[in-house]
PDB file of C-alpha atoms in Angstrom:
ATOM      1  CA  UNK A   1      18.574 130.430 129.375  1.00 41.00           C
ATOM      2  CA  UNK A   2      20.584 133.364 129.587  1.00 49.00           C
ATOM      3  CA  UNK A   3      18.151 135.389 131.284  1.00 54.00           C
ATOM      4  CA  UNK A   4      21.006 138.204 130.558  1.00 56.00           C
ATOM      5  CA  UNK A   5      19.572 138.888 126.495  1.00 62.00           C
ATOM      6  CA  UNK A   6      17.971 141.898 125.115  1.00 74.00           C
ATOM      7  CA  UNK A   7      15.680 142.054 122.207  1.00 81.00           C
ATOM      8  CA  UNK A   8      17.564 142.617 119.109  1.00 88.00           C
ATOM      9  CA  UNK A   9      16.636 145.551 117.121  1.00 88.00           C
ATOM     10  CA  UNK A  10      15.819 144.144 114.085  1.00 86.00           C
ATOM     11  CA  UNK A  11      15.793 147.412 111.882  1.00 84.00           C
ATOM     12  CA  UNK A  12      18.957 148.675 112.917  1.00 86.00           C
ATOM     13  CA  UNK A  13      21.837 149.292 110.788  1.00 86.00           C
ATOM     14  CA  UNK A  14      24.059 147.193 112.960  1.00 87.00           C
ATOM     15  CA  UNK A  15      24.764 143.399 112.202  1.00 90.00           C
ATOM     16  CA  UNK A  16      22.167 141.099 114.544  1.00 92.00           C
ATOM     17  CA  UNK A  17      25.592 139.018 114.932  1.00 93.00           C
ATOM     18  CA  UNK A  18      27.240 141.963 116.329  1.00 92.00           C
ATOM     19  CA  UNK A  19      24.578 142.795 118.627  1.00 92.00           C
ATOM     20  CA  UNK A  20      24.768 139.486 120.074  1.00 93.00           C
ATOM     21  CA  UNK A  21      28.630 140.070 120.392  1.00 92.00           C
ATOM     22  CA  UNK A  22      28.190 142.731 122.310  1.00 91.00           C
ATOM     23  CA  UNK A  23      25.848 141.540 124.436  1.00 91.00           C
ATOM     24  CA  UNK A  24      28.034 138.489 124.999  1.00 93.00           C
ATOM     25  CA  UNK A  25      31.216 140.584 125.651  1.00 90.00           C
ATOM     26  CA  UNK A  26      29.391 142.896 128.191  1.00 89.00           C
ATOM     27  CA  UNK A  27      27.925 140.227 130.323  1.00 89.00           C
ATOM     28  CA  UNK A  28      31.870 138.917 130.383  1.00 88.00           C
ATOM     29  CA  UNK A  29      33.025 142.233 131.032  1.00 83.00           C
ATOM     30  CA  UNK A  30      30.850 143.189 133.767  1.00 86.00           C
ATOM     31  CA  UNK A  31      31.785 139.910 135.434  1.00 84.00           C
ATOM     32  CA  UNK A  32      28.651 138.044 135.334  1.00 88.00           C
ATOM     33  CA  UNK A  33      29.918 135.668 133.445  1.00 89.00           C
ATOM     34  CA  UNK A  34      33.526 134.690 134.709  1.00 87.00           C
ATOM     35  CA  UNK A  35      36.365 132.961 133.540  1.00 85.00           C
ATOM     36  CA  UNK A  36      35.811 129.492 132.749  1.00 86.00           C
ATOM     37  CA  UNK A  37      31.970 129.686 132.528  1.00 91.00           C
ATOM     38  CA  UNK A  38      30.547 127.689 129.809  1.00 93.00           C
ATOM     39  CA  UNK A  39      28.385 129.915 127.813  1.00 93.00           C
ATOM     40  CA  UNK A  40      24.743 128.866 126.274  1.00 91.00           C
ATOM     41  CA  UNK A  41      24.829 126.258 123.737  1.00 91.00           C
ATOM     42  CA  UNK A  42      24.537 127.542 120.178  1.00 92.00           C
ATOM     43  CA  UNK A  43      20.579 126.205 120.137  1.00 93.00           C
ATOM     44  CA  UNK A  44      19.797 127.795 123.118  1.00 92.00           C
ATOM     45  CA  UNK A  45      21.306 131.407 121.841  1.00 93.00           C
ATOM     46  CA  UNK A  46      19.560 131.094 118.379  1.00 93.00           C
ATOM     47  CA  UNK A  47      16.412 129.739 120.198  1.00 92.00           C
ATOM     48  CA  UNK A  48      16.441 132.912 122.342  1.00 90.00           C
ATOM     49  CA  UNK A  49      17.602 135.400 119.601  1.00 91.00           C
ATOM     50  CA  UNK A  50      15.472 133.895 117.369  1.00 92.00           C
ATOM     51  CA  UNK A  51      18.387 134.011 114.900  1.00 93.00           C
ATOM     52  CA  UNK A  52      20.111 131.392 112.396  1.00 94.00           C
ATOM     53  CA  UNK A  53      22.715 129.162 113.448  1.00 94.00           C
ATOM     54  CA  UNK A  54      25.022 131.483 111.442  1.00 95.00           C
ATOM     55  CA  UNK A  55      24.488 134.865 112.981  1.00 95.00           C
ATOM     56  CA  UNK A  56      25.105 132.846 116.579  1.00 94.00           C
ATOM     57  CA  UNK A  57      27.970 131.571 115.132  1.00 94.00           C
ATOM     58  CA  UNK A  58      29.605 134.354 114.082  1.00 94.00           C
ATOM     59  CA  UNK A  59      29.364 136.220 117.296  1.00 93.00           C
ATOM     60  CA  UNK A  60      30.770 133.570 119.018  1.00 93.00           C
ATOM     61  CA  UNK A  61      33.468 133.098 116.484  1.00 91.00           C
ATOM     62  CA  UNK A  62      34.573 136.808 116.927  1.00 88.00           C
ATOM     63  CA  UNK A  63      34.696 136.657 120.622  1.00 89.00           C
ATOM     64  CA  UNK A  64      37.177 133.154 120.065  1.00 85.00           C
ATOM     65  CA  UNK A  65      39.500 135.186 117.537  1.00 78.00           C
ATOM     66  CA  UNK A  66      39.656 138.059 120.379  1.00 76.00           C
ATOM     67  CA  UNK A  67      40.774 135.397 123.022  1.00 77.00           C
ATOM     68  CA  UNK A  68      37.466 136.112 124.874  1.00 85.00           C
ATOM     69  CA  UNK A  69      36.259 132.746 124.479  1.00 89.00           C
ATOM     70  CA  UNK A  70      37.863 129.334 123.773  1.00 85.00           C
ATOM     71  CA  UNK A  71      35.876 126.264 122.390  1.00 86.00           C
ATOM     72  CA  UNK A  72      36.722 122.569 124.034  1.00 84.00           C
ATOM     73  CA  UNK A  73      36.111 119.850 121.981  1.00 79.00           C
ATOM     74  CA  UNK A  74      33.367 117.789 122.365  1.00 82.00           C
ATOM     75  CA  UNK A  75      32.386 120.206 126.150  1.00 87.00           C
ATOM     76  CA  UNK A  76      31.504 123.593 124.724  1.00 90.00           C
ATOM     77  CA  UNK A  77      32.810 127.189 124.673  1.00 93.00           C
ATOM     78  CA  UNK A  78      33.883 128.802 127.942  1.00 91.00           C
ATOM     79  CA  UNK A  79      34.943 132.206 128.909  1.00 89.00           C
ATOM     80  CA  UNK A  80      38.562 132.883 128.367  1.00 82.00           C
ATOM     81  CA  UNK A  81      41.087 133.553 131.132  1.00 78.00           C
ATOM     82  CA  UNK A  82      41.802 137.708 131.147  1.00 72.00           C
ATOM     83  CA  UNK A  83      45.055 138.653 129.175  1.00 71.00           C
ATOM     84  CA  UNK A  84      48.134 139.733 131.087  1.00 68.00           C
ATOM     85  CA  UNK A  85      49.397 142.797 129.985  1.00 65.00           C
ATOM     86  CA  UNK A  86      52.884 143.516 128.896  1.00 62.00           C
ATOM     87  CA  UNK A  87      54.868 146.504 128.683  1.00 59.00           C
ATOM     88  CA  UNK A  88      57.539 145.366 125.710  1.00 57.00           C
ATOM     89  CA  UNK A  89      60.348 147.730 127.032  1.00 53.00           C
ATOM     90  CA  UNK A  90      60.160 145.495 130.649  1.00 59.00           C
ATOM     91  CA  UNK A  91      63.399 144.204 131.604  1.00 52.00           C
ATOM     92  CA  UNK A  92      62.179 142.719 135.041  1.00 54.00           C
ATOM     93  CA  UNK A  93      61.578 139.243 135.362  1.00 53.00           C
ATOM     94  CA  UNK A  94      59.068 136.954 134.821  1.00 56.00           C
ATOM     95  CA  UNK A  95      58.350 135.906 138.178  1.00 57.00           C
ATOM     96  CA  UNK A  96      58.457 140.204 139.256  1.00 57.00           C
ATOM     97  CA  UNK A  97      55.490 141.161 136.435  1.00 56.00           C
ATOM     98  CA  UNK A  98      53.497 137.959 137.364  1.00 54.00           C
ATOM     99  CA  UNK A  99      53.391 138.783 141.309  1.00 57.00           C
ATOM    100  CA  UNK A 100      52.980 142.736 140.134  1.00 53.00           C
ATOM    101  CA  UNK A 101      49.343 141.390 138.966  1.00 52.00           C
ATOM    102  CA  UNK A 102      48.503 139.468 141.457  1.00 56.00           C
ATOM    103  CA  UNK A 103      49.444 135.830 139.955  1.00 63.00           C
ATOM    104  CA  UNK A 104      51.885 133.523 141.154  1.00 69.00           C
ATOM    105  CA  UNK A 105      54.322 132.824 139.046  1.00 76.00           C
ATOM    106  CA  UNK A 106      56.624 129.199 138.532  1.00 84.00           C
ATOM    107  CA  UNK A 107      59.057 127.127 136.008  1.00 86.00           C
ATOM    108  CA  UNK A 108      60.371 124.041 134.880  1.00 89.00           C
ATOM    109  CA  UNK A 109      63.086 122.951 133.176  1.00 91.00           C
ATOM    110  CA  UNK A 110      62.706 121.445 130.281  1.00 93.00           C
ATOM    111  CA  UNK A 111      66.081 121.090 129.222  1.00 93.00           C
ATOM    112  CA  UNK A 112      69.793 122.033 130.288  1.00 94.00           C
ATOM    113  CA  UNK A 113      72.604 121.471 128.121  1.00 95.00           C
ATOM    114  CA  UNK A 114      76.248 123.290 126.998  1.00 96.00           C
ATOM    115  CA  UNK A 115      76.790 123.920 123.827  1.00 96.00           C
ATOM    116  CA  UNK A 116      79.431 126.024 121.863  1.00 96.00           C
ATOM    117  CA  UNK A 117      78.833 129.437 120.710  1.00 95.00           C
ATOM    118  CA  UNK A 118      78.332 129.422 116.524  1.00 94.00           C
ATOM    119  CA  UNK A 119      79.296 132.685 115.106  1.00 94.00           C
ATOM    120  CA  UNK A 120      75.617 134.618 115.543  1.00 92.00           C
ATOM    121  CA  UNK A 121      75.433 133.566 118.653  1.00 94.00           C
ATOM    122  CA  UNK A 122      78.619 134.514 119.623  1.00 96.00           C
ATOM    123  CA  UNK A 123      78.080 138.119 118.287  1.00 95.00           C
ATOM    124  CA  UNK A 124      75.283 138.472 120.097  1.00 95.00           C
ATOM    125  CA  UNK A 125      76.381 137.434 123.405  1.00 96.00           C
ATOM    126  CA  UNK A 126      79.799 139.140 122.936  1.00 95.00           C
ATOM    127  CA  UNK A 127      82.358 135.464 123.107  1.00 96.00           C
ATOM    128  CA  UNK A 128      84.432 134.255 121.452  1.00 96.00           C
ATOM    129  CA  UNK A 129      83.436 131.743 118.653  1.00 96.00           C
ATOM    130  CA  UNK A 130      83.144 128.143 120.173  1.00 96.00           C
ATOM    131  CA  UNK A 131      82.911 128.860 123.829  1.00 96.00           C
ATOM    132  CA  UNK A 132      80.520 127.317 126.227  1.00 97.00           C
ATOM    133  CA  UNK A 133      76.771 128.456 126.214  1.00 97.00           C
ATOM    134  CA  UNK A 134      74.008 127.170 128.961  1.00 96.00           C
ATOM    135  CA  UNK A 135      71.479 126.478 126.848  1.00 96.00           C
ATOM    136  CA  UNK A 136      67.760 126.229 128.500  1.00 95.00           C
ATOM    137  CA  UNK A 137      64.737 125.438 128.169  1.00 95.00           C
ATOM    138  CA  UNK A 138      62.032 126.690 130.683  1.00 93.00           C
ATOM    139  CA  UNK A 139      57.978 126.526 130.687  1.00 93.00           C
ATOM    140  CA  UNK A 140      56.742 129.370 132.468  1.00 91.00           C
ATOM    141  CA  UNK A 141      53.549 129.171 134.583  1.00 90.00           C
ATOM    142  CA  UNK A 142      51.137 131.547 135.942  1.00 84.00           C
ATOM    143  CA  UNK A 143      48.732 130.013 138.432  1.00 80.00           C
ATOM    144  CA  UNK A 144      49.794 126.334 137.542  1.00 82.00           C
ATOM    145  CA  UNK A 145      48.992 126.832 133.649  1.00 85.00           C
ATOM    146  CA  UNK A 146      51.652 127.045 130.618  1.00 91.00           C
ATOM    147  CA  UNK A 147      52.091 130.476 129.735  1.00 90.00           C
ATOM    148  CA  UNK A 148      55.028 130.991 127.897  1.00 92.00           C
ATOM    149  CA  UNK A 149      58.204 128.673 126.409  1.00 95.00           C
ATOM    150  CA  UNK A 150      61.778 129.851 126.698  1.00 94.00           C
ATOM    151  CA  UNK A 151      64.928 128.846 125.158  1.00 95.00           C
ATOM    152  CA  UNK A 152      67.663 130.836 126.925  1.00 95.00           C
ATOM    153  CA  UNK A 153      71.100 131.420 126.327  1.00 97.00           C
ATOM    154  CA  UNK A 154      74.234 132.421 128.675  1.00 97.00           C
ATOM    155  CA  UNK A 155      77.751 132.703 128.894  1.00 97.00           C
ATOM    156  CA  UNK A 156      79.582 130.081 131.376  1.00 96.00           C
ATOM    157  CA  UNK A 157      82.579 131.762 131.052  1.00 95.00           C
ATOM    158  CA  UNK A 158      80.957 134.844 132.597  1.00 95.00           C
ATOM    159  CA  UNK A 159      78.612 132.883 134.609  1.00 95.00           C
ATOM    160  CA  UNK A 160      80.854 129.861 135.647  1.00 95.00           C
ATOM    161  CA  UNK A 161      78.871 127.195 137.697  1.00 94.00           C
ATOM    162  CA  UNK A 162      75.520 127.987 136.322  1.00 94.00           C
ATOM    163  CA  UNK A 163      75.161 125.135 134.797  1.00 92.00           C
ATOM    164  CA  UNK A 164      75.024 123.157 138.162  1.00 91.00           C
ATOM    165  CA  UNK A 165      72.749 124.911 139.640  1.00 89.00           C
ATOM    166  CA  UNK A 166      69.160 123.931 140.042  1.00 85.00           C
ATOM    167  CA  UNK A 167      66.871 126.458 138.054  1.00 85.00           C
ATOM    168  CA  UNK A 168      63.374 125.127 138.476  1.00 82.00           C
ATOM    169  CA  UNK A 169      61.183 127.567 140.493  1.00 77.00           C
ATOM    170  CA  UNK A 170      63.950 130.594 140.315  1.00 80.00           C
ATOM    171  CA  UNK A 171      64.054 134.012 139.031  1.00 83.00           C
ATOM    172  CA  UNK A 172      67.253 134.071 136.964  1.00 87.00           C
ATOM    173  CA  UNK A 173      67.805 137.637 137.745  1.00 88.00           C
ATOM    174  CA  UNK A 174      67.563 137.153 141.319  1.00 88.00           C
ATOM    175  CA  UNK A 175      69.760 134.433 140.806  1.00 90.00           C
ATOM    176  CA  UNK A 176      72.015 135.927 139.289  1.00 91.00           C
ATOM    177  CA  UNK A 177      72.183 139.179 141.039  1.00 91.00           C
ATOM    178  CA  UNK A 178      72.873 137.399 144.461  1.00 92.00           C
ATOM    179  CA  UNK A 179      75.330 134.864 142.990  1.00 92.00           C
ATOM    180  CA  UNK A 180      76.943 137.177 140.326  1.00 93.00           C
ATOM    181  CA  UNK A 181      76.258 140.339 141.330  1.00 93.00           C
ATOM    182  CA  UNK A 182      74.977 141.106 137.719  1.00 92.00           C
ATOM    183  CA  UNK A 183      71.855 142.832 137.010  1.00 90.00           C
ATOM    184  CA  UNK A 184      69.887 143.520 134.018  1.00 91.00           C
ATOM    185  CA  UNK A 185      69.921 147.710 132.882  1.00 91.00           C
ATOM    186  CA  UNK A 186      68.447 147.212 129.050  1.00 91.00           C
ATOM    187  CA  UNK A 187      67.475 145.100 126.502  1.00 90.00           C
ATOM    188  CA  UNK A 188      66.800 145.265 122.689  1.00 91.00           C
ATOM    189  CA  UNK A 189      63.562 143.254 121.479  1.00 90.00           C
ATOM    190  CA  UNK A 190      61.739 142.153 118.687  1.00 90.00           C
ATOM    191  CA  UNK A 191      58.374 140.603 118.406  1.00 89.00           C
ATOM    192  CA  UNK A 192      56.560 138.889 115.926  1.00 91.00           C
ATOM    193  CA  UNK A 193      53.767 136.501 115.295  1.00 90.00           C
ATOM    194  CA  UNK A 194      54.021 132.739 114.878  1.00 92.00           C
ATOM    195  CA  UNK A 195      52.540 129.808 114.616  1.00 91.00           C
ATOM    196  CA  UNK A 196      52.855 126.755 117.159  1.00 91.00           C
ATOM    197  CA  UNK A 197      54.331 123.602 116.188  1.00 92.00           C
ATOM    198  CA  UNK A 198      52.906 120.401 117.672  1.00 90.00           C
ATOM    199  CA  UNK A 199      55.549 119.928 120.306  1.00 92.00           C
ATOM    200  CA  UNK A 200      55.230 123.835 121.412  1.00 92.00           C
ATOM    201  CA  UNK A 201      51.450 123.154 121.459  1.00 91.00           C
ATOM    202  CA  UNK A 202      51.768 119.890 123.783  1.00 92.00           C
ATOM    203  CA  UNK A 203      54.044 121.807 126.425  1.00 93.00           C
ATOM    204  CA  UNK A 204      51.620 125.014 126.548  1.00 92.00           C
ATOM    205  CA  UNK A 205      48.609 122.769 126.650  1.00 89.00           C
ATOM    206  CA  UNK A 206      46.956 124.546 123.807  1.00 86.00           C
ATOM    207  CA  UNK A 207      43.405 122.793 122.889  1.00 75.00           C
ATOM    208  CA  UNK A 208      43.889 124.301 119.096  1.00 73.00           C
ATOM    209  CA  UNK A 209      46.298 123.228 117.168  1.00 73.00           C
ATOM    210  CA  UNK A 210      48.445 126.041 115.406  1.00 80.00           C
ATOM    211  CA  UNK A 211      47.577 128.812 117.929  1.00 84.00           C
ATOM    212  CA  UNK A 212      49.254 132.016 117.171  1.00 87.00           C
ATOM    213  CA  UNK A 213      51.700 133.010 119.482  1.00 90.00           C
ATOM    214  CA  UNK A 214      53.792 135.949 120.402  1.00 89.00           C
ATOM    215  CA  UNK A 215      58.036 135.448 119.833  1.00 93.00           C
ATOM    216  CA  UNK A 216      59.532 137.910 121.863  1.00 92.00           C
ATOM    217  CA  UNK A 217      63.429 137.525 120.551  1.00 93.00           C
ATOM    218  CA  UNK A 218      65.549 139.616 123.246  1.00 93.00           C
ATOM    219  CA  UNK A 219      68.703 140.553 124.160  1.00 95.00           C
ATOM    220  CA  UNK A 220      69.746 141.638 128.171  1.00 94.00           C
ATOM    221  CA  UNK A 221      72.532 143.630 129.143  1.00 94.00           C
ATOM    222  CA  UNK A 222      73.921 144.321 132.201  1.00 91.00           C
ATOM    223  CA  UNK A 223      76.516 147.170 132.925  1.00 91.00           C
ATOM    224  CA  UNK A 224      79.308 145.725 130.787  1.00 91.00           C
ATOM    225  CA  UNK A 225      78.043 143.060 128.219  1.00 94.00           C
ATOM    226  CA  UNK A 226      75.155 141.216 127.364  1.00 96.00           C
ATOM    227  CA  UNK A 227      73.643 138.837 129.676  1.00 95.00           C
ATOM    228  CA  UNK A 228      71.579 136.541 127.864  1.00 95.00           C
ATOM    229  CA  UNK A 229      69.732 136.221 124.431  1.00 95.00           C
ATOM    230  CA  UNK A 230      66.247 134.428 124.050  1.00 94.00           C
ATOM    231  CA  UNK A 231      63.636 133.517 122.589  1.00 94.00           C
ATOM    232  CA  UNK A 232      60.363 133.714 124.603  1.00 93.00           C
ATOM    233  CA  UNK A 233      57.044 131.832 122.886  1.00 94.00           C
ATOM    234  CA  UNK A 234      53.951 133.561 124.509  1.00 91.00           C
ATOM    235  CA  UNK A 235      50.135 132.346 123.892  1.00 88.00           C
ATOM    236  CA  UNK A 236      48.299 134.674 121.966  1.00 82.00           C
ATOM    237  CA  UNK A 237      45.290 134.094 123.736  1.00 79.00           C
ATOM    238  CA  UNK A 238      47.233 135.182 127.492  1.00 79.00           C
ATOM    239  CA  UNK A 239      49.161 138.611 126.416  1.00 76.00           C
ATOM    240  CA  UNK A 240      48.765 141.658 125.323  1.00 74.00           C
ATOM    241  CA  UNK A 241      51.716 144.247 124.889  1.00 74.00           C
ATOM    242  CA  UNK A 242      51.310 147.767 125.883  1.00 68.00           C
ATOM    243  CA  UNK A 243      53.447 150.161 123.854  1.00 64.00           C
TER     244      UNK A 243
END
């Protein structure tokens, strides 16, 4: 089996299933087991534990909830992909944290369309009531897989020709620092948990259905007025924030 257990000690004041947790987390931790290794079957475990099929499953169930480890239907659970860290007061892009850990970072659009500023959003952006917002839509992708959904919004009267402009595969600050010569100084932010719908959780491939996930609502301002307002959808099981 996993030639990597230790004898439980059966006297000791801490929980066999936590035991087994931590045995499972170190192995993953020291990198003997690596991302997307399939773990022992739940038999095998209990068989070598000499445990119930409850105390297995709890261990593993903890290590799921913590992002650790994800269970595939009908295949088995698998070690987790490591989180990406953070910081919440970042106002660099995207594409800039991604390459700052070593990933490489991409996008698609999944929709681009004008629409007319309603009064909140109007506020927030700093137009006038009923002038034209880009409105888009972008997966974000780290290493080929779905990380994060954004629905953007922008001015076209301060960013005129934006709209015809190919954004797939560009930073949107580079973009428009080179084109514009705007670029982002601050940002205000909220975050919260939520809970994905089932067309969020077809676009970030999730395997469970109602993942949590992160909402990062944000404004961006540049020298003189806001640059863009969005709202970012993060997996739970990919981030962490650093405070």
């Amino acid at each position: 089996m996993n030639n990597f257990s230790e004898p439980l000690m059966r006297h000791s004041v801490k929980p066999l299933y936590h035991q087994i947790y931590e045995q499972l987390r170190q192995e993953i931790e020291t990198g003997k087991l690596k991302p997307g290794d399939q773990i022992p079957a739940e038999m095998d475990l209990m068989r070598d534990y000499k445990v119930a099929r409850i105390t297995v499953r709890r261990a593993i169930s903890e290590l799921v909830n913590e992002g650790v480890l994800e269970r595939l239907a009908g295949k088995g659970t698998f070690v987790g992909k490591p989180k990406i860290d953070r910081e919440l007061v970042n106002v660099t892009s995207f594409t800039s944290r991604m390459e700052a850990v070593g990933l490489h970072a991409s996008s698609k659009m999944v929709s681009k369309e004008v629409i007319e500023a309603i009064a909140n959003l109007a506020d927030e952006l700093k137009v006038k009531i009923g002038s034209p917002i880009l409105f888009l839509t972008r997966l974000r992708f780290s290493d080929g897989d779905p990380l994060a959904l954004e629905r953007v919004y922008m001015s076209l009267d301060r960013f005129p020709g934006l709209d015809d402009l190919n954004l797939d595969n560009t930073s949107l600050y580079s973009l428009l620092s080179e084109k514009y010569n705007i670029k982002p100084i601050r940002s205000k932010k909220t975050l919260e948990m939520v809970i994905a719908n089932p067309e969020e959780s077809r676009l970030l491939k999730l395997v469970i259905s109602r993942s949590p996930l992160f909402l990062l609502r944000t404004t961006v301002y540049g020298e003189h007025f806001p640059i863009e307002c969005a709202k970012i959808l993060m997996r739970g099981d990919r981030f962490r924030f650093q405070i």
